[in-house]
Short mmCIF file of C-alpha atoms (C1' of nucleotides) in Angstrom, two decimals:
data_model
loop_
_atom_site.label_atom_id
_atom_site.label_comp_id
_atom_site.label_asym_id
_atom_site.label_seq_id
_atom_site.Cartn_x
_atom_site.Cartn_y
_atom_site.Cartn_z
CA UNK J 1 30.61 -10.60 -31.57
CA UNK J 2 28.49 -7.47 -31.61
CA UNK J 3 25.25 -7.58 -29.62
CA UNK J 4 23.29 -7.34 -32.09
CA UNK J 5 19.85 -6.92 -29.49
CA UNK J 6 16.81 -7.19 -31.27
CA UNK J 7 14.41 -5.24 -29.59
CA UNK J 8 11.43 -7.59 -28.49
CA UNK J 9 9.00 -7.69 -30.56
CA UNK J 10 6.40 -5.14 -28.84
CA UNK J 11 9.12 -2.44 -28.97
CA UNK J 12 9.28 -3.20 -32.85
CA UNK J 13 5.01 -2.48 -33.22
CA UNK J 14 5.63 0.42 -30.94
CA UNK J 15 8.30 1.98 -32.55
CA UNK J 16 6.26 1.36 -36.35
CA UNK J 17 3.25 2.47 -34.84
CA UNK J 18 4.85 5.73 -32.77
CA UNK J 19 6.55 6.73 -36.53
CA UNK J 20 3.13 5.92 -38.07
CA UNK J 21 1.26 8.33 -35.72
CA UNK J 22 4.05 11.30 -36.17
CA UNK J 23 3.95 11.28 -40.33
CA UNK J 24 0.38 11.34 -39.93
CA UNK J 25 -0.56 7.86 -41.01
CA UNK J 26 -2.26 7.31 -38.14
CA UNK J 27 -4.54 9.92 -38.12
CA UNK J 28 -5.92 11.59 -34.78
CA UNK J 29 -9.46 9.77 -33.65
CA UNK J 30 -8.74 6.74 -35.89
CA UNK J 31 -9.50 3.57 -33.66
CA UNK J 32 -6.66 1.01 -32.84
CA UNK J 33 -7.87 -2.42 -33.06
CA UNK J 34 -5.61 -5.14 -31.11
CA UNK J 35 -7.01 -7.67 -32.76
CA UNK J 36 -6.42 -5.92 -36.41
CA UNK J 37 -2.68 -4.74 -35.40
CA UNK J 38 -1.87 -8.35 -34.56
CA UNK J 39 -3.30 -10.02 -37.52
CA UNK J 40 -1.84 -7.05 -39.75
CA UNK J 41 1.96 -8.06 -38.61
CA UNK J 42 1.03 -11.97 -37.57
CA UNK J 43 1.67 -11.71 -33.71
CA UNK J 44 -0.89 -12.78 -31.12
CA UNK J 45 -2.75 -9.32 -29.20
CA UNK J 46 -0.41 -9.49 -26.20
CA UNK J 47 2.72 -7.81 -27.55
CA UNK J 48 0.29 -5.22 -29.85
CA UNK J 49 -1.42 -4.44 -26.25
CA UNK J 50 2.08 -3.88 -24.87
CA UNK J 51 2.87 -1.55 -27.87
CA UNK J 52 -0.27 0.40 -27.10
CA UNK J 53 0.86 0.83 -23.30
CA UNK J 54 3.40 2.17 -24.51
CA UNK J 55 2.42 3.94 -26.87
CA UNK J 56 -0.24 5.76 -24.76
CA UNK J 57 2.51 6.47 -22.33
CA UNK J 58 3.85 9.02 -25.25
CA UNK J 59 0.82 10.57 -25.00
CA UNK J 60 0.01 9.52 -28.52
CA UNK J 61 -2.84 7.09 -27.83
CA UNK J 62 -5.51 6.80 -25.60
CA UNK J 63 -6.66 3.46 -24.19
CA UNK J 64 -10.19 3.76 -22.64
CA UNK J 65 -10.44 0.55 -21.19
CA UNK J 66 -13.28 -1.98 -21.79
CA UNK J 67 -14.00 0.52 -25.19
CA UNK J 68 -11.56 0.56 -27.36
CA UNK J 69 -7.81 2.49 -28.24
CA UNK J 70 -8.01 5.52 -30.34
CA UNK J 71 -4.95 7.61 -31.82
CA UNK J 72 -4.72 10.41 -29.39
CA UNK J 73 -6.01 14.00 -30.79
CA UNK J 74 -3.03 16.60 -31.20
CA UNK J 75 -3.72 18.73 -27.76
CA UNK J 76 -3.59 21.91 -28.01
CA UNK J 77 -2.47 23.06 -24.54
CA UNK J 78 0.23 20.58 -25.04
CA UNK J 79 1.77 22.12 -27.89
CA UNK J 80 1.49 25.18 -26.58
CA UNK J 81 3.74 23.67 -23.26
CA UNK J 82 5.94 22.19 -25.38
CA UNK J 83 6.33 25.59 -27.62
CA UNK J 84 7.01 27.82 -24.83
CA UNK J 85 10.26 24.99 -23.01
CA UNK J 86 11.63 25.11 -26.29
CA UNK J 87 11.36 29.09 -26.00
CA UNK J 88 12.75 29.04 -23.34
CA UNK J 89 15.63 26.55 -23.32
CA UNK J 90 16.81 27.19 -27.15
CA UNK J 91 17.03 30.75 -25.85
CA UNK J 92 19.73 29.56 -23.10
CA UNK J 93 21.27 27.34 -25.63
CA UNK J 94 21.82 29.71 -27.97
CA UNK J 95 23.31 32.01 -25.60
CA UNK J 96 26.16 29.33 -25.34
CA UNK J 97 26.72 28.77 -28.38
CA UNK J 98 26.96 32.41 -29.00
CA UNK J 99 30.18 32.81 -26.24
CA UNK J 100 31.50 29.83 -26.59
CA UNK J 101 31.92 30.13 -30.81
CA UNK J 102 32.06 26.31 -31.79
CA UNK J 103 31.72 24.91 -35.01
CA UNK J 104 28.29 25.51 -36.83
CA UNK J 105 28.66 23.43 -40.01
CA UNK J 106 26.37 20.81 -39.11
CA UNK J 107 24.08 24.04 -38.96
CA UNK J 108 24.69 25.48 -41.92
CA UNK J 109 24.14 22.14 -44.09
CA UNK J 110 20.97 21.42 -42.69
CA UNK J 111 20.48 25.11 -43.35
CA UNK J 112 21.27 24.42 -47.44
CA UNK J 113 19.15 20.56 -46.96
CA UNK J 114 16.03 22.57 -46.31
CA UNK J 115 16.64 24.62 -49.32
CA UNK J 116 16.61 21.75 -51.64
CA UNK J 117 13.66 20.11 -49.39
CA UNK J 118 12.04 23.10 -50.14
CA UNK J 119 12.74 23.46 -53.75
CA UNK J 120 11.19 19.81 -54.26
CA UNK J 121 8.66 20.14 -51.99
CA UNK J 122 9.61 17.59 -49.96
CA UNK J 123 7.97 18.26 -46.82
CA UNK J 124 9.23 15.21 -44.73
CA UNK J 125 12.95 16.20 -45.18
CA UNK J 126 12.57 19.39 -44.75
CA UNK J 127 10.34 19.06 -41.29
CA UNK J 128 13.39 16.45 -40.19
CA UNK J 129 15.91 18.79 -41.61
CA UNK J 130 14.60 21.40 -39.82
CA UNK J 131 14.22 19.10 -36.33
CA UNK J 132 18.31 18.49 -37.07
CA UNK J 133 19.17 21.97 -37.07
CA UNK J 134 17.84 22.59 -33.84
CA UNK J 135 19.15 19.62 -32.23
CA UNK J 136 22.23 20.40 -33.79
CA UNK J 137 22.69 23.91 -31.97
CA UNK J 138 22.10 21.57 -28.72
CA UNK J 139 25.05 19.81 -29.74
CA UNK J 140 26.88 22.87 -30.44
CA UNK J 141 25.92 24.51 -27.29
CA UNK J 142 27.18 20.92 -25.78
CA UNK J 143 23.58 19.59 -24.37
CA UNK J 144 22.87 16.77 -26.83
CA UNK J 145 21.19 14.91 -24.35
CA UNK J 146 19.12 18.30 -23.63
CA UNK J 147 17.76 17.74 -26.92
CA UNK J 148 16.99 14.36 -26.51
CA UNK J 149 14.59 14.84 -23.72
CA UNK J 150 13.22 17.96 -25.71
CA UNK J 151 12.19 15.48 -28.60
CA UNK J 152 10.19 13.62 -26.27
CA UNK J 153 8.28 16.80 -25.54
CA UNK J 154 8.17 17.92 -29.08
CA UNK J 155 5.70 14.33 -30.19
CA UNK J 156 2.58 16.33 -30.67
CA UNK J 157 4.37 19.36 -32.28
CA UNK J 158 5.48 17.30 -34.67
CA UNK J 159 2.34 15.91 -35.62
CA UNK J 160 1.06 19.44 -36.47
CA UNK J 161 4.15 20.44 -37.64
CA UNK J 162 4.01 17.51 -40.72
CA UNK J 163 0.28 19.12 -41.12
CA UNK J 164 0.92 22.63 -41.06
CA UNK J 165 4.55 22.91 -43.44
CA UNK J 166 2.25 21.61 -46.16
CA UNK J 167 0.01 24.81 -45.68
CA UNK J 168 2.61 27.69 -44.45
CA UNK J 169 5.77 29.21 -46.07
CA UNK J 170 8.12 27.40 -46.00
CA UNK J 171 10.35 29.78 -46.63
CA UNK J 172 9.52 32.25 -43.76
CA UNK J 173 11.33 28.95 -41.60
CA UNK J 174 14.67 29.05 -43.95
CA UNK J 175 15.05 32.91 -43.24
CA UNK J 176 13.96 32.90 -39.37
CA UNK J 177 16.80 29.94 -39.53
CA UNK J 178 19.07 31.94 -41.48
CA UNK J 179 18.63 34.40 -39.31
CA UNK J 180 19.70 32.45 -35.80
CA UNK J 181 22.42 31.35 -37.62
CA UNK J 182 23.83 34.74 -38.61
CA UNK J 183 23.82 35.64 -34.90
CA UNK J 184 25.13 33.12 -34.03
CA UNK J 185 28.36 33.14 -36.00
CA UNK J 186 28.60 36.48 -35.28
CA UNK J 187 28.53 35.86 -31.67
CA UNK J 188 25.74 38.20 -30.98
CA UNK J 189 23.89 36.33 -28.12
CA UNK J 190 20.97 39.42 -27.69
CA UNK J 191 20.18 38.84 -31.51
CA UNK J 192 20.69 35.25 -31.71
CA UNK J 193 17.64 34.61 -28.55
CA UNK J 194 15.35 37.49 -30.18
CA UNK J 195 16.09 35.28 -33.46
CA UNK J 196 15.25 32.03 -32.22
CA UNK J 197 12.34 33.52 -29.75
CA UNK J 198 11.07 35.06 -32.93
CA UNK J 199 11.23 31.79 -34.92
CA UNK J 200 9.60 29.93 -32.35
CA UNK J 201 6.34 32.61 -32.01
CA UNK J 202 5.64 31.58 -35.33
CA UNK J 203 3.70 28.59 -33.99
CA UNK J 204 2.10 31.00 -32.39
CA UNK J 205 0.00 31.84 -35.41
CA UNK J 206 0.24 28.70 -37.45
CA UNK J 207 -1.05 26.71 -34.05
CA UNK J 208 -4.70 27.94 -34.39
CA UNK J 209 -5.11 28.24 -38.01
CA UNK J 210 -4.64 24.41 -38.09
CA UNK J 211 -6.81 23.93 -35.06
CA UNK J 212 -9.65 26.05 -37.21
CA UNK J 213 -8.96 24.03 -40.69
CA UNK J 214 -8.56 20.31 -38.65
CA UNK J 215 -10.95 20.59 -35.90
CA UNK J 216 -11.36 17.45 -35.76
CA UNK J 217 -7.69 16.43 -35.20
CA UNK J 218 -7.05 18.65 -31.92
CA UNK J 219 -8.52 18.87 -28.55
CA UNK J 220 -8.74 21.45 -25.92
CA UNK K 1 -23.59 9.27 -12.29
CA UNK K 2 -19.64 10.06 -11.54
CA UNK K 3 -17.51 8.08 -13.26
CA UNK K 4 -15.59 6.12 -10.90
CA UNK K 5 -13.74 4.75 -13.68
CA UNK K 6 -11.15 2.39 -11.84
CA UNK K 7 -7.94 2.52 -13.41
CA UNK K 8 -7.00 -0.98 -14.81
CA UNK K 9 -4.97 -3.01 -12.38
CA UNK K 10 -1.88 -2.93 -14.26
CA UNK K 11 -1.72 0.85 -13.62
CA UNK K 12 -2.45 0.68 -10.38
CA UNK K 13 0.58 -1.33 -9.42
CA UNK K 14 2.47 1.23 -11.75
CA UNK K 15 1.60 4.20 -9.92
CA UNK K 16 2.52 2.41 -6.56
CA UNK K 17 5.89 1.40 -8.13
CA UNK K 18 6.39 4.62 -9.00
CA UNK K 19 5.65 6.22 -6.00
CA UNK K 20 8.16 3.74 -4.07
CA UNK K 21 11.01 4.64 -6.53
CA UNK K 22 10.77 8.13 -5.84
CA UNK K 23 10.68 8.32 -2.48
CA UNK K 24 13.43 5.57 -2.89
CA UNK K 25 12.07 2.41 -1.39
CA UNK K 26 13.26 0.80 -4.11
CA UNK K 27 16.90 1.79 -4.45
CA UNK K 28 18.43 2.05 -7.84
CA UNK K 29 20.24 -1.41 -9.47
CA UNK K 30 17.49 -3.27 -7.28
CA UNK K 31 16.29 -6.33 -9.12
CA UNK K 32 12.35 -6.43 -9.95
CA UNK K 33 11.13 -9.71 -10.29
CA UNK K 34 7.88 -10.29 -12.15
CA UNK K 35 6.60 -13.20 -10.07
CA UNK K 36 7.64 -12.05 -7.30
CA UNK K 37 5.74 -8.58 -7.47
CA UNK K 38 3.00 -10.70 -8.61
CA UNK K 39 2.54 -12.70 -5.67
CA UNK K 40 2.81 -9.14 -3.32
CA UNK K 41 -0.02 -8.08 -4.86
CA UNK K 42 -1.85 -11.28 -5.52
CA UNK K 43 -1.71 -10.91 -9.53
CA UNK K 44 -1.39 -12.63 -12.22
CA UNK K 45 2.23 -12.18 -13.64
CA UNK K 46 0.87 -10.22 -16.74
CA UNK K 47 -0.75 -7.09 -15.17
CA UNK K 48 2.90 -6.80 -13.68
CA UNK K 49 4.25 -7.10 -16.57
CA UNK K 50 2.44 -3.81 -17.73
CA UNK K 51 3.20 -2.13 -14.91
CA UNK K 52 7.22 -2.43 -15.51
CA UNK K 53 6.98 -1.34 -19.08
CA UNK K 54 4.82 1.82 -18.14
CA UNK K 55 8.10 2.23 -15.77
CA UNK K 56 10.46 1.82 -18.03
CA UNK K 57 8.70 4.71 -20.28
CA UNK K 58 8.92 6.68 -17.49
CA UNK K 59 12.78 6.03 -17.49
CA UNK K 60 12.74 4.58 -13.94
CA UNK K 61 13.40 1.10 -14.71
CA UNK K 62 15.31 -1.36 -17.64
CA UNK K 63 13.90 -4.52 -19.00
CA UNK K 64 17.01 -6.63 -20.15
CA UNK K 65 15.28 -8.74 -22.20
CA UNK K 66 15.43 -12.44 -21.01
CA UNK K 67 17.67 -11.41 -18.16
CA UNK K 68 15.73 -9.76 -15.47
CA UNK K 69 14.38 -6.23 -14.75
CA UNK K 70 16.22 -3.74 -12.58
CA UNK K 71 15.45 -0.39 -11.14
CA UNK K 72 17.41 2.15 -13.46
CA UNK K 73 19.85 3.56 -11.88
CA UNK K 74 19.83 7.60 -11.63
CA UNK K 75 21.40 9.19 -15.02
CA UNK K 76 23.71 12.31 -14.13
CA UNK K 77 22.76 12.98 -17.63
CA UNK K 78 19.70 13.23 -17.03
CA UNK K 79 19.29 15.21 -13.86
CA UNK K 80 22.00 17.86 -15.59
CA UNK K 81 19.43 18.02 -18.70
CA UNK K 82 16.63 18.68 -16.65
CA UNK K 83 18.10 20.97 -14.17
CA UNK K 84 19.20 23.30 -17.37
CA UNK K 85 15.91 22.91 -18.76
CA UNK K 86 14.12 24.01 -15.40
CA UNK K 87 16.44 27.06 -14.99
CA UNK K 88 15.80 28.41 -18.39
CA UNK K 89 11.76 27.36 -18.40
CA UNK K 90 11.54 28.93 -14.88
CA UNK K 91 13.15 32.22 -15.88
CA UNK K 92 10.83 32.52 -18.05
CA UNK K 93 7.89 32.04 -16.12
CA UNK K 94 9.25 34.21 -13.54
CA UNK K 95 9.78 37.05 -15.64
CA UNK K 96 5.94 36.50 -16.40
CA UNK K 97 5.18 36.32 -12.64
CA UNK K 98 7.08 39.20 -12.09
CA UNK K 99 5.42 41.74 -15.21
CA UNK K 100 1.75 40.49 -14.11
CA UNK K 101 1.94 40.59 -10.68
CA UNK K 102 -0.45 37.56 -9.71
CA UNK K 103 -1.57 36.26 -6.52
CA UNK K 104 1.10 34.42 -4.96
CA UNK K 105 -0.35 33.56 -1.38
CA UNK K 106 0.14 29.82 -2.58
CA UNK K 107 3.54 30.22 -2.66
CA UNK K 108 4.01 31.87 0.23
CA UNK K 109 2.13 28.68 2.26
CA UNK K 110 4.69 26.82 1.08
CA UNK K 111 6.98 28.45 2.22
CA UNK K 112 5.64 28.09 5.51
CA UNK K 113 5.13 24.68 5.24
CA UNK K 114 9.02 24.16 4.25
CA UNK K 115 9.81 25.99 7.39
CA UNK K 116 7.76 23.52 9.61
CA UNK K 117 8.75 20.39 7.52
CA UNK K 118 12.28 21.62 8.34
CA UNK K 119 11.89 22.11 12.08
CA UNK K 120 10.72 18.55 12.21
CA UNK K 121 12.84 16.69 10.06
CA UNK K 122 10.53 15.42 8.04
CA UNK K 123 12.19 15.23 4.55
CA UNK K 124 9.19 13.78 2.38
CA UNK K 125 7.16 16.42 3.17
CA UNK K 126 10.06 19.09 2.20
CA UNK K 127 10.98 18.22 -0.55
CA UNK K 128 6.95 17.85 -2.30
CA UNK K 129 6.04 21.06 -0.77
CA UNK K 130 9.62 22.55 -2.33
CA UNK K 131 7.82 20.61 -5.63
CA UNK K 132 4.47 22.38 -5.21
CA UNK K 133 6.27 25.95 -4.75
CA UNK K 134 7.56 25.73 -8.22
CA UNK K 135 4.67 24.53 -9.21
CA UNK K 136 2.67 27.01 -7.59
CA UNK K 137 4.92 29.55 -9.58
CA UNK K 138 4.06 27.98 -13.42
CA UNK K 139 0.46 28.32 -12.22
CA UNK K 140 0.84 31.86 -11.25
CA UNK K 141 2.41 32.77 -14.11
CA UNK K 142 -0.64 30.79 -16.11
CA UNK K 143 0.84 27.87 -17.18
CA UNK K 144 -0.17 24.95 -15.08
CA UNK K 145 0.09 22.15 -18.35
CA UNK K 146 4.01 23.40 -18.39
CA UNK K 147 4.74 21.93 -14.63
CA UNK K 148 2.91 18.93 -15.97
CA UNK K 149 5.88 18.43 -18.40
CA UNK K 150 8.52 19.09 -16.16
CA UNK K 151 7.40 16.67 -13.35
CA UNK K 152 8.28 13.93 -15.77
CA UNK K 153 11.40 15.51 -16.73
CA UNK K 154 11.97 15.80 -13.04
CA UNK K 155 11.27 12.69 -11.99
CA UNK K 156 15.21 11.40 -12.25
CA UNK K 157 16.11 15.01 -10.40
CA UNK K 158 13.49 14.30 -7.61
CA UNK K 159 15.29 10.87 -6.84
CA UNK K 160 18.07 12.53 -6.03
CA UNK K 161 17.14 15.22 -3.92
CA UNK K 162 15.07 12.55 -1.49
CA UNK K 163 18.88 11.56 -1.07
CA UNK K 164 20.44 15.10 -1.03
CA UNK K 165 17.84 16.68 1.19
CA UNK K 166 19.00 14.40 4.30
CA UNK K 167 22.27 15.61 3.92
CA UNK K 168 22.59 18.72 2.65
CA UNK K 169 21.10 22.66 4.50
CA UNK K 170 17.58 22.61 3.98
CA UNK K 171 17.53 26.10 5.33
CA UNK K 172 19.73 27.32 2.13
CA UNK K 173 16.92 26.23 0.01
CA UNK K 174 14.34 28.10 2.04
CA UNK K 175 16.41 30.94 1.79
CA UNK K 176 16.88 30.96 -1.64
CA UNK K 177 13.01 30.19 -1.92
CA UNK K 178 12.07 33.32 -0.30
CA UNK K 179 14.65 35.49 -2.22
CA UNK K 180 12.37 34.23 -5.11
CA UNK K 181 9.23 35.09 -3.61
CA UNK K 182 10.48 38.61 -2.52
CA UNK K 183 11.60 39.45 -6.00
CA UNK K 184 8.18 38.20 -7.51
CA UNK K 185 6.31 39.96 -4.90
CA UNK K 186 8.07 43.32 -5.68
CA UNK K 187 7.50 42.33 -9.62
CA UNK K 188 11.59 42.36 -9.94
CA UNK K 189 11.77 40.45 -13.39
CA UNK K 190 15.62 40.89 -13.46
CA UNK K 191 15.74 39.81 -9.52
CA UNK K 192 13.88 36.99 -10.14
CA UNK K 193 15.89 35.37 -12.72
CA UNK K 194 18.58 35.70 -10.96
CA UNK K 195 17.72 34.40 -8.04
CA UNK K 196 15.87 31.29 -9.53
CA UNK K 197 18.97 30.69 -11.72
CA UNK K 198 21.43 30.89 -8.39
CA UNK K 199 18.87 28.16 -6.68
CA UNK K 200 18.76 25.76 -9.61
CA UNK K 201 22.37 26.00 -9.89
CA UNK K 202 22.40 24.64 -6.53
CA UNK K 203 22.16 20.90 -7.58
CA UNK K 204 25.56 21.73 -9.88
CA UNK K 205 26.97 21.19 -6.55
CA UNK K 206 24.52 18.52 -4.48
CA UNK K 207 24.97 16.45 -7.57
CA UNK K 208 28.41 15.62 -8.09
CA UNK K 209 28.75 15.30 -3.95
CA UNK K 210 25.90 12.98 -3.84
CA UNK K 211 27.17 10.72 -6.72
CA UNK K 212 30.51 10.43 -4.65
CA UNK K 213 28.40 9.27 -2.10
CA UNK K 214 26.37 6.82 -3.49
CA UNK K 215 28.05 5.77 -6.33
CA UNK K 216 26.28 2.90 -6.96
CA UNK K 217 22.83 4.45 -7.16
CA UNK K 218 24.17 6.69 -10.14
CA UNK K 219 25.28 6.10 -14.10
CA UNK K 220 27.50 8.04 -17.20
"C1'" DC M 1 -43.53 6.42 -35.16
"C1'" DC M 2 -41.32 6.38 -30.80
"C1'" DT M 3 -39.64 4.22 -26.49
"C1'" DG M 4 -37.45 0.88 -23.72
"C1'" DC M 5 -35.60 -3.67 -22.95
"C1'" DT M 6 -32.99 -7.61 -24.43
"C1'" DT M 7 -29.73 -9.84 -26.92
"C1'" DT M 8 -25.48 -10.10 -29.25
"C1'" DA M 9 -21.12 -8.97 -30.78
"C1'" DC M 10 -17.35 -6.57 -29.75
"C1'" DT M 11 -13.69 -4.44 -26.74
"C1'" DC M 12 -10.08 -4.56 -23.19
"C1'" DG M 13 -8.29 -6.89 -18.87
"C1'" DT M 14 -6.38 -10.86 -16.60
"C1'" DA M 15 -4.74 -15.69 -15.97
"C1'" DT M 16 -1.97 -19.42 -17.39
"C1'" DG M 17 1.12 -22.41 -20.14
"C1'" DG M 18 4.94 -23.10 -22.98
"C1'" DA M 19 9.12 -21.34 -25.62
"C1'" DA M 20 13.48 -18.94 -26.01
"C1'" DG M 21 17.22 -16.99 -23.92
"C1'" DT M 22 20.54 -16.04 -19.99
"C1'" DA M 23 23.22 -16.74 -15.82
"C1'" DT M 24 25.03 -19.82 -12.53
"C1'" DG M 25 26.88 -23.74 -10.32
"C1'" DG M 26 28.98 -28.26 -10.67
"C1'" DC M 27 32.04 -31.30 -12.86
"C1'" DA M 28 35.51 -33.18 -15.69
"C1'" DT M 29 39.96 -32.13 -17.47
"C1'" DA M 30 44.61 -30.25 -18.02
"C1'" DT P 1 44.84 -24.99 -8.82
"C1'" DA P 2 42.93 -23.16 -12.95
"C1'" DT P 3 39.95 -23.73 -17.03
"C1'" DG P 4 36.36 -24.97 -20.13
"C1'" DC P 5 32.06 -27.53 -20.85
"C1'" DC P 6 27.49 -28.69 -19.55
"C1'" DA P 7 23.25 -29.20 -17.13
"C1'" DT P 8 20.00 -26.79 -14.43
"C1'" DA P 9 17.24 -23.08 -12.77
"C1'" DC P 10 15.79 -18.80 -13.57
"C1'" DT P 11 14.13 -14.81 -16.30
"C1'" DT P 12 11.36 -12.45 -19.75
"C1'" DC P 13 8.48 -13.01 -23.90
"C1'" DC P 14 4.70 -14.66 -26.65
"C1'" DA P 15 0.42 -17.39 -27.42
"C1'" DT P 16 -3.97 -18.76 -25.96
"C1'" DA P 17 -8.17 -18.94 -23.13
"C1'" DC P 18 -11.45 -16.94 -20.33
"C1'" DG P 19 -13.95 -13.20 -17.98
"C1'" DA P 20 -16.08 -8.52 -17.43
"C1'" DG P 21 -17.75 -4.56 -19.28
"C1'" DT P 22 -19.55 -1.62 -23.13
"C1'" DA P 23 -22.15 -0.41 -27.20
"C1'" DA P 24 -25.11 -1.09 -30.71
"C1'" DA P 25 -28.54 -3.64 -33.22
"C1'" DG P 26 -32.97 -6.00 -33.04
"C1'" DC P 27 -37.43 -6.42 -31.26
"C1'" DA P 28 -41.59 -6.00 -28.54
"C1'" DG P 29 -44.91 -2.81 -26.68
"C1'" DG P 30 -47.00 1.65 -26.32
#
DNA sequence: CCTGCTTTACTCGTATGGAAGTATGGCATA
DNA sequence: TATGCCATACTTCCATACGAGTAAAGCAGG
């Protein structure tokens, strides 16, 4: 029989709540009630409290005790962290994938989703098309599990990132990805990390501009 | 008034769980029994309770639900994904070091300190002053909120090396430490990535030696 | 009108009891 | 002896109750 393993319940409100918080339903400053969570999805307050533990253990929630749990604000500096590891590492990954010449197909479709995401201005799928061609050049480079501990890293860029591919081009992103890709088919591993360093600098300018329009949602 | 602000309990008995994984008082596939923690500390079981799912965010520890709660053993996966992510984050930030020529007297006292902590055996104290010189190297190069990130990463990697740094030649590592800080000092960009590359690549060796070793304290 | 205290309602934090699930040992059976 | 069933003891998980601390509203006094 397949162990079928239902997560306990808490891990259920946490994972609703952390998806919640990253497609911007939960907006940053709005107040988590434990009393309101638990009558919301009929549980008592103890497993919403253990949601919230672990929720603020993401980062993505603040629990000031005695006062009250808030959605965390998008922090600045740690977007900024988080930009300048995935710099550094897709850099070295790309490198790889450059020698070592695997398959890029799972690349290229994602490539061709964000078209279409972009055509219908869908900006959901194309923000988690776009996440899936990066982890997918971790795969092709052979580090999934790099990636993995990259998307932990990546929570509060992705909060801004759902915010900000509403306002930017979107196409700018297809042709900076078209552009890694290129390189890396053609093996060129100089082009391919000035590509994807390029790519990446872009949240250099899109970081602050939201900061300005949202000032309420960030900190720092 | 300062704001003395008592952390709850619950976290509390987290951060001294924590502490005793790292330094490995509590060895890896050791069982963790609620009720039993909770009379240690003269607690209630729930506040315990807290405490182990904090841990179990921080990847240190696995709550089988209805079965028990065990110390997590150390993922090979996971030091090799952090040990690739340090070498190409720390490239980076020596390359910085390197082009803006900072202070780096804090680095150099460690380096001392290493050389004492050596002389006297006393591995603790190595291995979080070898932490603090790395650290002491994101701050130089202006990014203090970047180490922040990687201590979690590390935390698996650190686990390890209170194992590996009993066995293996500590002096190596202060070698290769000061090759680091010589190249920085002389502003060496190219130097410098080299030589922090060779040291990280150390653990491609300690690692697979140590899990040999211990092969029960390791997984994957 | 403004100031300061008091009350009140709310929050999180902890303690405890019961429910559901799992592992283990003993026992009957082949 | 080997095997399968079953009762028991143990675990985590959830619900509920109580306590401590905070914040804000109401009110008295200047």
């Amino acid at each position: 029989m397949i162990p079928i393993r239902s997560a306990s319940t808490a891990q259920q409100v946490h994972d609703w709540l952390y998806r919640c918080v990253l497609r911007g339903d939960l907006l940053p400053g709005m107040r988590l009630s434990e009393t309101e969570i638990a009558a919301q999805v009929g549980l008592s307050r103890q497993p919403v409290r253990e949601a919230f533990i672990r929720l603020a253990s993401d980062g993505l929630a603040e629990i000031r005790p005695q006062r009250g749990t808030y959605i965390g604000r998008i922090s600045v500096r740690a977007v900024l962290s988080a930009r300048l590891i995935r710099e550094a590492v897709e850099s070295d990954l790309g490198r790889m994938v450059a020698r070592s010449r695997p398959d890029l197909s799972a690349m290229a479709a994602e490539l061709d989703l964000q078209a279409r995401a972009d055509a219908a201005g869908d900006v959901p799928a194309f923000v988690e098309s776009d996440d899936r061609f990066h982890g997918a050049m971790a795969e092709a480079a052979g580090h999934p599990a790099v990636w993995q501990d990259l998307e932990r890293l990546k929570a509060q860029m992705n909060r801004m990132r759902h915010l900000s591919m509403r306002v930017f081009d979107r196409s700018a992103t297809i042709a900076q990805h078209r552009a890694i890709l290129t390189a890396l088919q053609a093996g060129d591993g100089d082009a391919a990390e000035t590509a994807i360093r390029t790519h990446l600098r872009q949240m250099l300018t899109e970081l602050p501009e939201m900061a300005r329009t949202h000032p309420d949602y960030f900190t720092d």
